[in-house]
Amino acid sequence: MRDTDSSDDRATDGGVDADAPDDPGPDAGADAFDPVQVFPDSGEMDLRPGADSCYKCSTCDTNCPVAEVDDEFPGPKFQGPEQWRLSRDDAPEVDPSIEACSNCMRCDHACPTDVPLSQMHNTARGTYVDDQLSTFSATYLRKKILANYGRLGRLGSTFPRLTNVVMGNSLVRSVTDRVLGITNEREFPTFARQTFRSWWAERGGAQVESEERRVAYFHGDYANYNTPDVGKALVRVFEHFGYEVAVPRQRCSGTPMFANGMLGDARRAAEVNVAEFGALIEEGYDVVCSCTSCSMALRQEYPELFDIEGIDRVAANTYDAIEYLRIHEDLSGALAAASATDVPNLAYHAPCHARNQGLAEQALAVGGAIDDVAVEDVGDSCSGISGTYGWKSPHYETSMAIGEQMFEHMDAADAETGMTECPTCAMQMEHGTGYEVRHTLELLAATLTEETEWAE
Amino acid sequence: MAIDSDVLVIGGGLAGMTAAIAAADAGAETRLVTASQSTLRQASGLIDVLGYPPSGSSSPTGADSPGGPVPRGDAGAPADDSRGPLVDPFDAVADLPEGHPYERVGPDAIRDGLAAFDAIVEGYAGGHTDANALVPTHGGAVKPTARYPDSTAAGLASDGRDAVLVGFSSLPALDAPLAAAHLSEAGVPFAVDGVTVRFPGELRADATATRYAELLERDELPGGEVEGASATAVSDGGREAASCRAVLADRVADAVDAADVDPQRIGFPAVLGEEHPTEVRAALADRLDAAVFEVPCGPPSLPGIRLERQLRAALRDRDVSVADGRPVVDFQATTDRVDEVHVESAGGGTVPMAAEQYVLATGGLVGTGIEADREAVREPVFDCHVAHPGDRYEWFADDVFGDHPFAAFGVAVDRSLRPLDAADAPEFANLRAAGAVLGGYDLAAEKSGAGVSLATGHAAGATAAKGA
């Protein structure tokens, strides 16, 4: 078990290690080392403790879904500690294979010695994009588009029907594939006719007031523009338990930006989110997310990558929505007392970013508590899409090869509807099996609240 | 409001999973939390109980330790070493020193642990006898072990059939000629040679073990390629040329033809499939007309991963709730009872978890259940007492393969596995410890890691359930 102190060794560009080169800090003793600057100009990042903790057991490599199917990809051990060592001296170039990492972050949870692998990958990818990729290249443009999905979403939601028709057009998709390298194998996600935020405004915001029970909802772009039913389900479930829900101004969590090496864009988004949610935390709110990649970003990647005032406080007070209810309410008791008719058998896939937060089994526990509902786990493999990764033409085949195990297990499961908490895992599940895929919060809402039916 | 259960197991390795299964089988609502993946994924997948008696039990400390020269065949030990390997581990249990985990729980608990393992896990052999089997491993050493995966069964060193070991040029995990030479030198009762072949598809030199397993399991060549594609397009030959197993078997057959031994059995690095190893082995055996076995290799280890997968499924079957990647960072206790533990959440906050009974199965020095710095050795979760000399130069021996005191550092326990404080009183009435976090034994030297985890894990889980 790691102890509490060592978690402070997480290298950050802020937090406790920001000043490390000049100020060894209170813990420095005879065993203090000289921190090494890996990215000289940043003056901030020190990943040496992480690199030194690696004893090369390669457990991370055996957890890497990309390395299992992609012969060009050298695996997380290389991308993390080994590349860090190699890049120290006169060879600052980052190996282009960093682009093949899908940012599933499974290696983080695999490592027995807490090497901050995904942090190393994120920083290396950021360096690669900043220093080695032309901003005029199609690859850069694709990254910019995929990383900033929220802008596309805002536009698409303004004219949802038109956008859905245009983006579904085969000629348009052929052009995006060939020019931008965004695969035409996938259907673009459809934009909802009414965004979550517009629904929220229309209903007059929070319907429950409470001094003690307050949550601020981080919906992210996808629940807002594409799956507002997930956001509505969250609001209704929390109001059912007597929570006052706030929906502050917010931007993308940054997940697609980290994954595309766009750390500057991610930082700008993070600044908005930390300021908005930090202010609500001061007023007694906790932050809840419906998307497990969003909660992963706020909790882990923010403090690992950015030095923004209040960022640690936001991280420590952010939860997955279902996790939050399990901690603070008698969720299984409430579910046992209710019943869900009309809910079919569900084939559940735990997203990697839920797994990394220790949440892989909660949907099964939730399903197990409801009479008449059967939730079947489809195994611990990665879905393969990893956000925007499986949208890139060069990674499409890899993405589908990774997903093959999940597709097989879904086929074998006694269910024809899928369930997960990650919007892009849901896309992959639909794409690979043709199943309709729902969110665990929708199951909770259909079970616990009057106003939500399990509509098709 | 804490997340409640009857029994909370801290640690997800062999001991922790065994404890959780035992507790659930005894009717307790059980939860398991782990800080990271366990070292089981690095382990050989062999279940050793006791391969060598520890120094200080029945024999003088010899200059040779088990980490040194290989035993010369199953007849026994290096000539001047009376320490092993043991034919029957149970013969030696009565002589173990006080404080050894086996001495604490007794021989019946070892049998109970093995019986539980046999009931949970499929595809293991060795349960027909108390005697140790001798399994050749990647260095050409022979490991005495109580249970072994079916995949290694055809490879036993006590088997008289001639063998060829096959290594892959891109996979450093098994240097087959070296391992074969080492086995011959050790005097195994069969002829053995080693050959090296190129793995189909010419994988990169640092491809992971799981990549080999994936290609063999799916019976595909990298990128869906076809060996010698243009020549053998649409024909039976074409299908063969696209089969990883077929291409590999052809190459192995050619190499074996050129070897010094005409084998009745052929050994491969332990990468023959992940979920369906039996199928991969059978296909290769069919094509090679010889028995096929796996040679356990160093980390990362497919047999370890397969075993973990089975134990995880057993936890799911018993509705044991598992939270991964969640270290316990703090706890609250009244004088003699643990009230709740605080588990770190992804954002650095903590989540309280409470139980009637707790099992500490966080591993040893490698698994970080025991930590050391220049000043002291400690157990980081509950700060249980870990006896160790004040002078750290007394923690180790000068001889690399000597009897290092540090190897036996860990918590001391009473006979119901409750950790003891410096005054030999239980630290907490409702806390038990199992597996490598225990002190008093050197699992690497005596080859007892898995057996201690099973015996103490099963006992701790069952006792905890009774108390809950």
mmCIF file of N, CA and C in Angstrom, chain B residues 248-351:
data_model
loop_
_atom_site.group_PDB
_atom_site.id
_atom_site.type_symbol
_atom_site.label_atom_id
_atom_site.label_comp_id
_atom_site.label_asym_id
_atom_site.label_seq_id
_atom_site.Cartn_x
_atom_site.Cartn_y
_atom_site.Cartn_z
ATOM 1 N N LEU B 248 3.958 -21.338 -37.162
ATOM 2 C CA LEU B 248 4.871 -21.601 -36.058
ATOM 3 C C LEU B 248 5.230 -23.093 -36.003
ATOM 4 N N ALA B 249 4.221 -23.946 -36.149
ATOM 5 C CA ALA B 249 4.481 -25.388 -36.068
ATOM 6 C C ALA B 249 5.453 -25.825 -37.163
ATOM 7 N N ASP B 250 5.299 -25.256 -38.372
ATOM 8 C CA ASP B 250 6.232 -25.586 -39.459
ATOM 9 C C ASP B 250 7.659 -25.211 -39.080
ATOM 10 N N ARG B 251 7.808 -24.029 -38.573
ATOM 11 C CA ARG B 251 9.160 -23.575 -38.226
ATOM 12 C C ARG B 251 9.745 -24.419 -37.106
ATOM 13 N N VAL B 252 8.902 -24.742 -36.119
ATOM 14 C CA VAL B 252 9.388 -25.560 -35.002
ATOM 15 C C VAL B 252 9.764 -26.950 -35.505
ATOM 16 N N ALA B 253 8.930 -27.508 -36.387
ATOM 17 C CA ALA B 253 9.221 -28.855 -36.898
ATOM 18 C C ALA B 253 10.572 -28.867 -37.593
ATOM 19 N N ASP B 254 10.842 -27.846 -38.407
ATOM 20 C CA ASP B 254 12.137 -27.775 -39.098
ATOM 21 C C ASP B 254 13.287 -27.681 -38.097
ATOM 22 N N ALA B 255 13.096 -26.836 -37.078
ATOM 23 C CA ALA B 255 14.171 -26.658 -36.099
ATOM 24 C C ALA B 255 14.385 -27.926 -35.286
ATOM 25 N N VAL B 256 13.309 -28.602 -34.958
ATOM 26 C CA VAL B 256 13.416 -29.832 -34.164
ATOM 27 C C VAL B 256 14.106 -30.926 -34.975
ATOM 28 N N ASP B 257 13.822 -30.956 -36.284
ATOM 29 C CA ASP B 257 14.503 -31.925 -37.147
ATOM 30 C C ASP B 257 16.009 -31.768 -37.060
ATOM 31 N N ALA B 258 16.447 -30.535 -36.921
ATOM 32 C CA ALA B 258 17.884 -30.272 -36.893
ATOM 33 C C ALA B 258 18.480 -30.396 -35.489
ATOM 34 N N ALA B 259 17.625 -30.635 -34.494
ATOM 35 C CA ALA B 259 18.115 -30.687 -33.114
ATOM 36 C C ALA B 259 18.780 -32.032 -32.818
ATOM 37 N N ASP B 260 19.484 -32.076 -31.680
ATOM 38 C CA ASP B 260 20.200 -33.301 -31.297
ATOM 39 C C ASP B 260 19.285 -34.352 -30.678
ATOM 40 N N VAL B 261 18.069 -33.958 -30.378
ATOM 41 C CA VAL B 261 17.149 -34.845 -29.673
ATOM 42 C C VAL B 261 15.893 -35.029 -30.512
ATOM 43 N N ASP B 262 15.392 -36.241 -30.573
ATOM 44 C CA ASP B 262 14.106 -36.486 -31.242
ATOM 45 C C ASP B 262 13.037 -36.517 -30.142
ATOM 46 N N PRO B 263 12.297 -35.435 -29.984
ATOM 47 C CA PRO B 263 11.524 -35.277 -28.755
ATOM 48 C C PRO B 263 10.142 -35.954 -28.790
ATOM 49 N N GLN B 264 9.716 -36.409 -27.614
ATOM 50 C CA GLN B 264 8.327 -36.817 -27.447
ATOM 51 C C GLN B 264 7.505 -35.675 -26.874
ATOM 52 N N ARG B 265 8.189 -34.642 -26.432
ATOM 53 C CA ARG B 265 7.486 -33.467 -25.891
ATOM 54 C C ARG B 265 8.295 -32.214 -26.205
ATOM 55 N N ILE B 266 7.559 -31.116 -26.407
ATOM 56 C CA ILE B 266 8.182 -29.864 -26.827
ATOM 57 C C ILE B 266 7.698 -28.743 -25.905
ATOM 58 N N GLY B 267 8.666 -27.985 -25.375
ATOM 59 C CA GLY B 267 8.327 -26.910 -24.444
ATOM 60 C C GLY B 267 8.444 -25.536 -25.087
ATOM 61 N N PHE B 268 7.493 -24.668 -24.786
ATOM 62 C CA PHE B 268 7.461 -23.306 -25.318
ATOM 63 C C PHE B 268 7.466 -22.308 -24.159
ATOM 64 N N PRO B 269 7.861 -21.049 -24.450
ATOM 65 C CA PRO B 269 7.664 -20.018 -23.422
ATOM 66 C C PRO B 269 6.177 -19.950 -23.074
ATOM 67 N N ALA B 270 5.873 -19.583 -21.837
ATOM 68 C CA ALA B 270 4.477 -19.616 -21.381
ATOM 69 C C ALA B 270 3.690 -18.428 -21.936
ATOM 70 N N VAL B 271 3.508 -18.441 -23.260
ATOM 71 C CA VAL B 271 2.697 -17.403 -23.913
ATOM 72 C C VAL B 271 1.677 -18.049 -24.847
ATOM 73 N N LEU B 272 1.356 -19.327 -24.598
ATOM 74 C CA LEU B 272 0.477 -20.045 -25.523
ATOM 75 C C LEU B 272 -0.994 -19.743 -25.208
ATOM 76 N N GLY B 273 -1.420 -18.522 -25.527
ATOM 77 C CA GLY B 273 -2.821 -18.143 -25.338
ATOM 78 C C GLY B 273 -3.075 -17.541 -23.978
ATOM 79 N N GLU B 274 -4.161 -16.764 -23.908
ATOM 80 C CA GLU B 274 -4.498 -16.136 -22.627
ATOM 81 C C GLU B 274 -5.782 -16.733 -22.050
ATOM 82 N N GLU B 275 -6.853 -16.702 -22.823
ATOM 83 C CA GLU B 275 -8.123 -17.218 -22.295
ATOM 84 C C GLU B 275 -8.322 -18.697 -22.617
ATOM 85 N N HIS B 276 -7.733 -19.161 -23.706
ATOM 86 C CA HIS B 276 -7.967 -20.546 -24.137
ATOM 87 C C HIS B 276 -6.658 -21.293 -24.385
ATOM 88 N N PRO B 277 -5.821 -21.409 -23.372
ATOM 89 C CA PRO B 277 -4.502 -22.034 -23.572
ATOM 90 C C PRO B 277 -4.595 -23.510 -23.968
ATOM 91 N N THR B 278 -5.626 -24.195 -23.487
ATOM 92 C CA THR B 278 -5.745 -25.621 -23.817
ATOM 93 C C THR B 278 -5.871 -25.821 -25.322
ATOM 94 N N GLU B 279 -6.668 -24.956 -25.934
ATOM 95 C CA GLU B 279 -6.901 -25.053 -27.376
ATOM 96 C C GLU B 279 -5.613 -24.794 -28.162
ATOM 97 N N VAL B 280 -4.866 -23.785 -27.731
ATOM 98 C CA VAL B 280 -3.618 -23.464 -28.433
ATOM 99 C C VAL B 280 -2.631 -24.622 -28.322
ATOM 100 N N ARG B 281 -2.517 -25.149 -27.112
ATOM 101 C CA ARG B 281 -1.584 -26.250 -26.870
ATOM 102 C C ARG B 281 -1.967 -27.478 -27.700
ATOM 103 N N ALA B 282 -3.269 -27.781 -27.694
ATOM 104 C CA ALA B 282 -3.730 -28.964 -28.424
ATOM 105 C C ALA B 282 -3.458 -28.821 -29.915
ATOM 106 N N ALA B 283 -3.661 -27.619 -30.448
ATOM 107 C CA ALA B 283 -3.445 -27.406 -31.878
ATOM 108 C C ALA B 283 -1.968 -27.606 -32.236
ATOM 109 N N LEU B 284 -1.094 -27.071 -31.393
ATOM 110 C CA LEU B 284 0.334 -27.230 -31.673
ATOM 111 C C LEU B 284 0.757 -28.686 -31.515
ATOM 112 N N ALA B 285 0.238 -29.360 -30.497
ATOM 113 C CA ALA B 285 0.590 -30.769 -30.264
ATOM 114 C C ALA B 285 0.159 -31.613 -31.453
ATOM 115 N N ASP B 286 -1.016 -31.298 -31.969
ATOM 116 C CA ASP B 286 -1.546 -32.033 -33.105
ATOM 117 C C ASP B 286 -0.627 -31.880 -34.321
ATOM 118 N N ARG B 287 -0.210 -30.654 -34.570
ATOM 119 C CA ARG B 287 0.636 -30.401 -35.735
ATOM 120 C C ARG B 287 2.044 -30.944 -35.551
ATOM 121 N N LEU B 288 2.532 -30.972 -34.328
ATOM 122 C CA LEU B 288 3.920 -31.382 -34.088
ATOM 123 C C LEU B 288 4.028 -32.857 -33.727
ATOM 124 N N ASP B 289 2.876 -33.487 -33.510
ATOM 125 C CA ASP B 289 2.881 -34.896 -33.143
ATOM 126 C C ASP B 289 3.760 -35.159 -31.917
ATOM 127 N N ALA B 290 3.646 -34.301 -30.951
ATOM 128 C CA ALA B 290 4.379 -34.443 -29.691
ATOM 129 C C ALA B 290 3.577 -33.724 -28.617
ATOM 130 N N ALA B 291 3.794 -34.112 -27.367
ATOM 131 C CA ALA B 291 3.151 -33.368 -26.281
ATOM 132 C C ALA B 291 3.741 -31.961 -26.234
ATOM 133 N N VAL B 292 2.912 -30.980 -25.871
ATOM 134 C CA VAL B 292 3.372 -29.594 -25.819
ATOM 135 C C VAL B 292 3.174 -29.068 -24.404
ATOM 136 N N PHE B 293 4.170 -28.373 -23.901
ATOM 137 C CA PHE B 293 4.028 -27.786 -22.560
ATOM 138 C C PHE B 293 4.606 -26.379 -22.545
ATOM 139 N N GLU B 294 4.215 -25.652 -21.509
ATOM 140 C CA GLU B 294 4.729 -24.304 -21.310
ATOM 141 C C GLU B 294 5.824 -24.314 -20.253
ATOM 142 N N VAL B 295 6.841 -23.495 -20.476
ATOM 143 C CA VAL B 295 7.889 -23.285 -19.486
ATOM 144 C C VAL B 295 7.605 -21.942 -18.806
ATOM 145 N N PRO B 296 7.299 -21.935 -17.513
ATOM 146 C CA PRO B 296 7.012 -20.659 -16.846
ATOM 147 C C PRO B 296 8.195 -19.699 -16.980
ATOM 148 N N CYS B 297 7.901 -18.442 -17.302
ATOM 149 C CA CYS B 297 8.941 -17.430 -17.509
ATOM 150 C C CYS B 297 8.813 -16.330 -16.456
ATOM 151 N N GLY B 298 9.715 -15.373 -16.507
ATOM 152 C CA GLY B 298 9.662 -14.243 -15.579
ATOM 153 C C GLY B 298 8.512 -13.318 -15.915
ATOM 154 N N PRO B 299 8.390 -12.222 -15.180
ATOM 155 C CA PRO B 299 7.297 -11.297 -15.440
ATOM 156 C C PRO B 299 7.472 -10.592 -16.775
ATOM 157 N N PRO B 300 6.390 -10.196 -17.426
ATOM 158 C CA PRO B 300 5.001 -10.480 -17.072
ATOM 159 C C PRO B 300 4.631 -11.904 -17.456
ATOM 160 N N SER B 301 3.736 -12.501 -16.689
ATOM 161 C CA SER B 301 3.523 -13.935 -16.773
ATOM 162 C C SER B 301 2.081 -14.286 -17.126
ATOM 163 N N LEU B 302 1.910 -14.916 -18.277
ATOM 164 C CA LEU B 302 0.563 -15.325 -18.678
ATOM 165 C C LEU B 302 -0.052 -16.315 -17.689
ATOM 166 N N PRO B 303 0.695 -17.308 -17.179
ATOM 167 C CA PRO B 303 0.054 -18.199 -16.195
ATOM 168 C C PRO B 303 -0.435 -17.437 -14.957
ATOM 169 N N GLY B 304 0.311 -16.422 -14.537
ATOM 170 C CA GLY B 304 -0.136 -15.603 -13.414
ATOM 171 C C GLY B 304 -1.396 -14.829 -13.770
ATOM 172 N N ILE B 305 -1.418 -14.275 -14.985
ATOM 173 C CA ILE B 305 -2.583 -13.514 -15.434
ATOM 174 C C ILE B 305 -3.812 -14.424 -15.533
ATOM 175 N N ARG B 306 -3.610 -15.637 -16.060
ATOM 176 C CA ARG B 306 -4.749 -16.568 -16.165
ATOM 177 C C ARG B 306 -5.290 -16.936 -14.794
ATOM 178 N N LEU B 307 -4.374 -17.131 -13.841
ATOM 179 C CA LEU B 307 -4.814 -17.483 -12.494
ATOM 180 C C LEU B 307 -5.585 -16.324 -11.867
ATOM 181 N N GLU B 308 -5.067 -15.120 -12.057
ATOM 182 C CA GLU B 308 -5.774 -13.956 -11.519
ATOM 183 C C GLU B 308 -7.176 -13.862 -12.115
ATOM 184 N N ARG B 309 -7.283 -14.122 -13.400
ATOM 185 C CA ARG B 309 -8.568 -14.041 -14.078
ATOM 186 C C ARG B 309 -9.573 -15.035 -13.456
ATOM 187 N N GLN B 310 -9.107 -16.232 -13.179
ATOM 188 C CA GLN B 310 -10.000 -17.236 -12.580
ATOM 189 C C GLN B 310 -10.446 -16.831 -11.180
ATOM 190 N N LEU B 311 -9.496 -16.295 -10.406
ATOM 191 C CA LEU B 311 -9.853 -15.914 -9.039
ATOM 192 C C LEU B 311 -10.800 -14.717 -9.044
ATOM 193 N N ARG B 312 -10.585 -13.796 -9.996
ATOM 194 C CA ARG B 312 -11.498 -12.664 -10.119
ATOM 195 C C ARG B 312 -12.912 -13.137 -10.438
ATOM 196 N N ALA B 313 -13.002 -14.105 -11.334
ATOM 197 C CA ALA B 313 -14.323 -14.638 -11.685
ATOM 198 C C ALA B 313 -14.962 -15.294 -10.465
ATOM 199 N N ALA B 314 -14.146 -15.962 -9.649
ATOM 200 C CA ALA B 314 -14.688 -16.593 -8.434
ATOM 201 C C ALA B 314 -15.223 -15.535 -7.471
ATOM 202 N N LEU B 315 -14.557 -14.392 -7.400
ATOM 203 C CA LEU B 315 -15.055 -13.306 -6.550
ATOM 204 C C LEU B 315 -16.399 -12.801 -7.068
ATOM 205 N N ARG B 316 -16.475 -12.636 -8.378
ATOM 206 C CA ARG B 316 -17.734 -12.161 -8.974
ATOM 207 C C ARG B 316 -18.858 -13.145 -8.702
ATOM 208 N N ASP B 317 -18.553 -14.443 -8.875
ATOM 209 C CA ASP B 317 -19.586 -15.464 -8.649
ATOM 210 C C ASP B 317 -20.131 -15.407 -7.229
ATOM 211 N N ARG B 318 -19.290 -14.944 -6.299
ATOM 212 C CA ARG B 318 -19.709 -14.906 -4.898
ATOM 213 C C ARG B 318 -20.190 -13.537 -4.477
ATOM 214 N N ASP B 319 -20.415 -12.652 -5.453
ATOM 215 C CA ASP B 319 -20.887 -11.296 -5.167
ATOM 216 C C ASP B 319 -19.970 -10.525 -4.228
ATOM 217 N N VAL B 320 -18.671 -10.815 -4.290
ATOM 218 C CA VAL B 320 -17.728 -10.001 -3.529
ATOM 219 C C VAL B 320 -17.513 -8.708 -4.310
ATOM 220 N N SER B 321 -17.740 -7.589 -3.648
ATOM 221 C CA SER B 321 -17.558 -6.313 -4.321
ATOM 222 C C SER B 321 -16.079 -5.938 -4.302
ATOM 223 N N VAL B 322 -15.534 -5.607 -5.448
ATOM 224 C CA VAL B 322 -14.108 -5.323 -5.565
ATOM 225 C C VAL B 322 -13.909 -3.885 -6.017
ATOM 226 N N ALA B 323 -13.107 -3.125 -5.302
ATOM 227 C CA ALA B 323 -12.739 -1.780 -5.744
ATOM 228 C C ALA B 323 -11.243 -1.766 -6.011
ATOM 229 N N ASP B 324 -10.881 -1.553 -7.256
ATOM 230 C CA ASP B 324 -9.472 -1.557 -7.651
ATOM 231 C C ASP B 324 -8.874 -0.164 -7.582
ATOM 232 N N GLY B 325 -7.578 -0.143 -7.425
ATOM 233 C CA GLY B 325 -6.867 1.132 -7.477
ATOM 234 C C GLY B 325 -7.233 2.056 -6.330
ATOM 235 N N ARG B 326 -7.597 1.474 -5.214
ATOM 236 C CA ARG B 326 -8.063 2.277 -4.078
ATOM 237 C C ARG B 326 -7.242 1.954 -2.835
ATOM 238 N N PRO B 327 -6.149 2.664 -2.620
ATOM 239 C CA PRO B 327 -5.344 2.393 -1.426
ATOM 240 C C PRO B 327 -6.049 2.832 -0.143
ATOM 241 N N VAL B 328 -5.855 2.070 0.911
ATOM 242 C CA VAL B 328 -6.311 2.500 2.238
ATOM 243 C C VAL B 328 -5.252 3.448 2.778
ATOM 244 N N VAL B 329 -5.656 4.665 3.093
ATOM 245 C CA VAL B 329 -4.670 5.665 3.510
ATOM 246 C C VAL B 329 -4.810 6.041 4.979
ATOM 247 N N ASP B 330 -5.876 5.611 5.620
ATOM 248 C CA ASP B 330 -6.049 5.992 7.019
ATOM 249 C C ASP B 330 -7.075 5.056 7.653
ATOM 250 N N PHE B 331 -7.150 5.067 8.972
ATOM 251 C CA PHE B 331 -8.173 4.261 9.633
ATOM 252 C C PHE B 331 -8.544 4.911 10.963
ATOM 253 N N GLN B 332 -9.692 4.478 11.472
ATOM 254 C CA GLN B 332 -10.088 4.911 12.812
ATOM 255 C C GLN B 332 -10.275 3.675 13.665
ATOM 256 N N ALA B 333 -9.805 3.758 14.915
ATOM 257 C CA ALA B 333 -9.940 2.620 15.803
ATOM 258 C C ALA B 333 -10.251 3.108 17.202
ATOM 259 N N THR B 334 -11.057 2.335 17.902
ATOM 260 C CA THR B 334 -11.123 2.515 19.343
ATOM 261 C C THR B 334 -10.013 1.638 19.903
ATOM 262 N N THR B 335 -9.914 1.496 21.193
ATOM 263 C CA THR B 335 -8.697 0.892 21.741
ATOM 264 C C THR B 335 -8.294 -0.413 21.062
ATOM 265 N N ASP B 336 -9.213 -1.347 20.934
ATOM 266 C CA ASP B 336 -8.741 -2.619 20.401
ATOM 267 C C ASP B 336 -9.490 -3.065 19.156
ATOM 268 N N ARG B 337 -10.247 -2.162 18.547
ATOM 269 C CA ARG B 337 -10.957 -2.559 17.321
ATOM 270 C C ARG B 337 -10.779 -1.521 16.216
ATOM 271 N N VAL B 338 -10.617 -2.003 15.013
ATOM 272 C CA VAL B 338 -10.644 -1.105 13.866
ATOM 273 C C VAL B 338 -12.107 -0.767 13.594
ATOM 274 N N ASP B 339 -12.443 0.533 13.549
ATOM 275 C CA ASP B 339 -13.832 0.926 13.303
ATOM 276 C C ASP B 339 -14.108 1.124 11.823
ATOM 277 N N GLU B 340 -13.223 1.858 11.165
ATOM 278 C CA GLU B 340 -13.378 2.033 9.722
ATOM 279 C C GLU B 340 -12.036 2.377 9.106
ATOM 280 N N VAL B 341 -11.928 2.129 7.802
ATOM 281 C CA VAL B 341 -10.727 2.530 7.085
ATOM 282 C C VAL B 341 -11.116 3.591 6.069
ATOM 283 N N HIS B 342 -10.167 4.402 5.693
ATOM 284 C CA HIS B 342 -10.413 5.447 4.704
ATOM 285 C C HIS B 342 -9.666 5.108 3.431
ATOM 286 N N VAL B 343 -10.445 4.989 2.381
ATOM 287 C CA VAL B 343 -9.914 4.544 1.111
ATOM 288 C C VAL B 343 -9.786 5.755 0.207
ATOM 289 N N GLU B 344 -8.638 5.912 -0.394
ATOM 290 C CA GLU B 344 -8.427 7.081 -1.248
ATOM 291 C C GLU B 344 -9.255 6.957 -2.511
ATOM 292 N N SER B 345 -9.920 8.044 -2.863
ATOM 293 C CA SER B 345 -10.677 8.037 -4.120
ATOM 294 C C SER B 345 -9.820 8.652 -5.208
ATOM 295 N N ALA B 346 -10.293 8.576 -6.428
ATOM 296 C CA ALA B 346 -9.476 8.996 -7.564
ATOM 297 C C ALA B 346 -9.029 10.449 -7.439
ATOM 298 N N GLY B 347 -9.822 11.300 -6.847
ATOM 299 C CA GLY B 347 -9.468 12.715 -6.774
ATOM 300 C C GLY B 347 -8.619 13.081 -5.582
ATOM 301 N N GLY B 348 -8.250 12.096 -4.766
ATOM 302 C CA GLY B 348 -7.432 12.385 -3.609
ATOM 303 C C GLY B 348 -8.258 12.539 -2.341
ATOM 304 N N GLY B 349 -9.579 12.601 -2.450
ATOM 305 C CA GLY B 349 -10.426 12.574 -1.260
ATOM 306 C C GLY B 349 -10.461 11.162 -0.708
ATOM 307 N N THR B 350 -11.164 10.967 0.387
ATOM 308 C CA THR B 350 -11.243 9.611 0.935
ATOM 309 C C THR B 350 -12.689 9.195 1.116
ATOM 310 N N VAL B 351 -12.880 7.892 1.049
ATOM 311 C CA VAL B 351 -14.196 7.294 1.232
ATOM 312 C C VAL B 351 -14.084 6.341 2.421
#
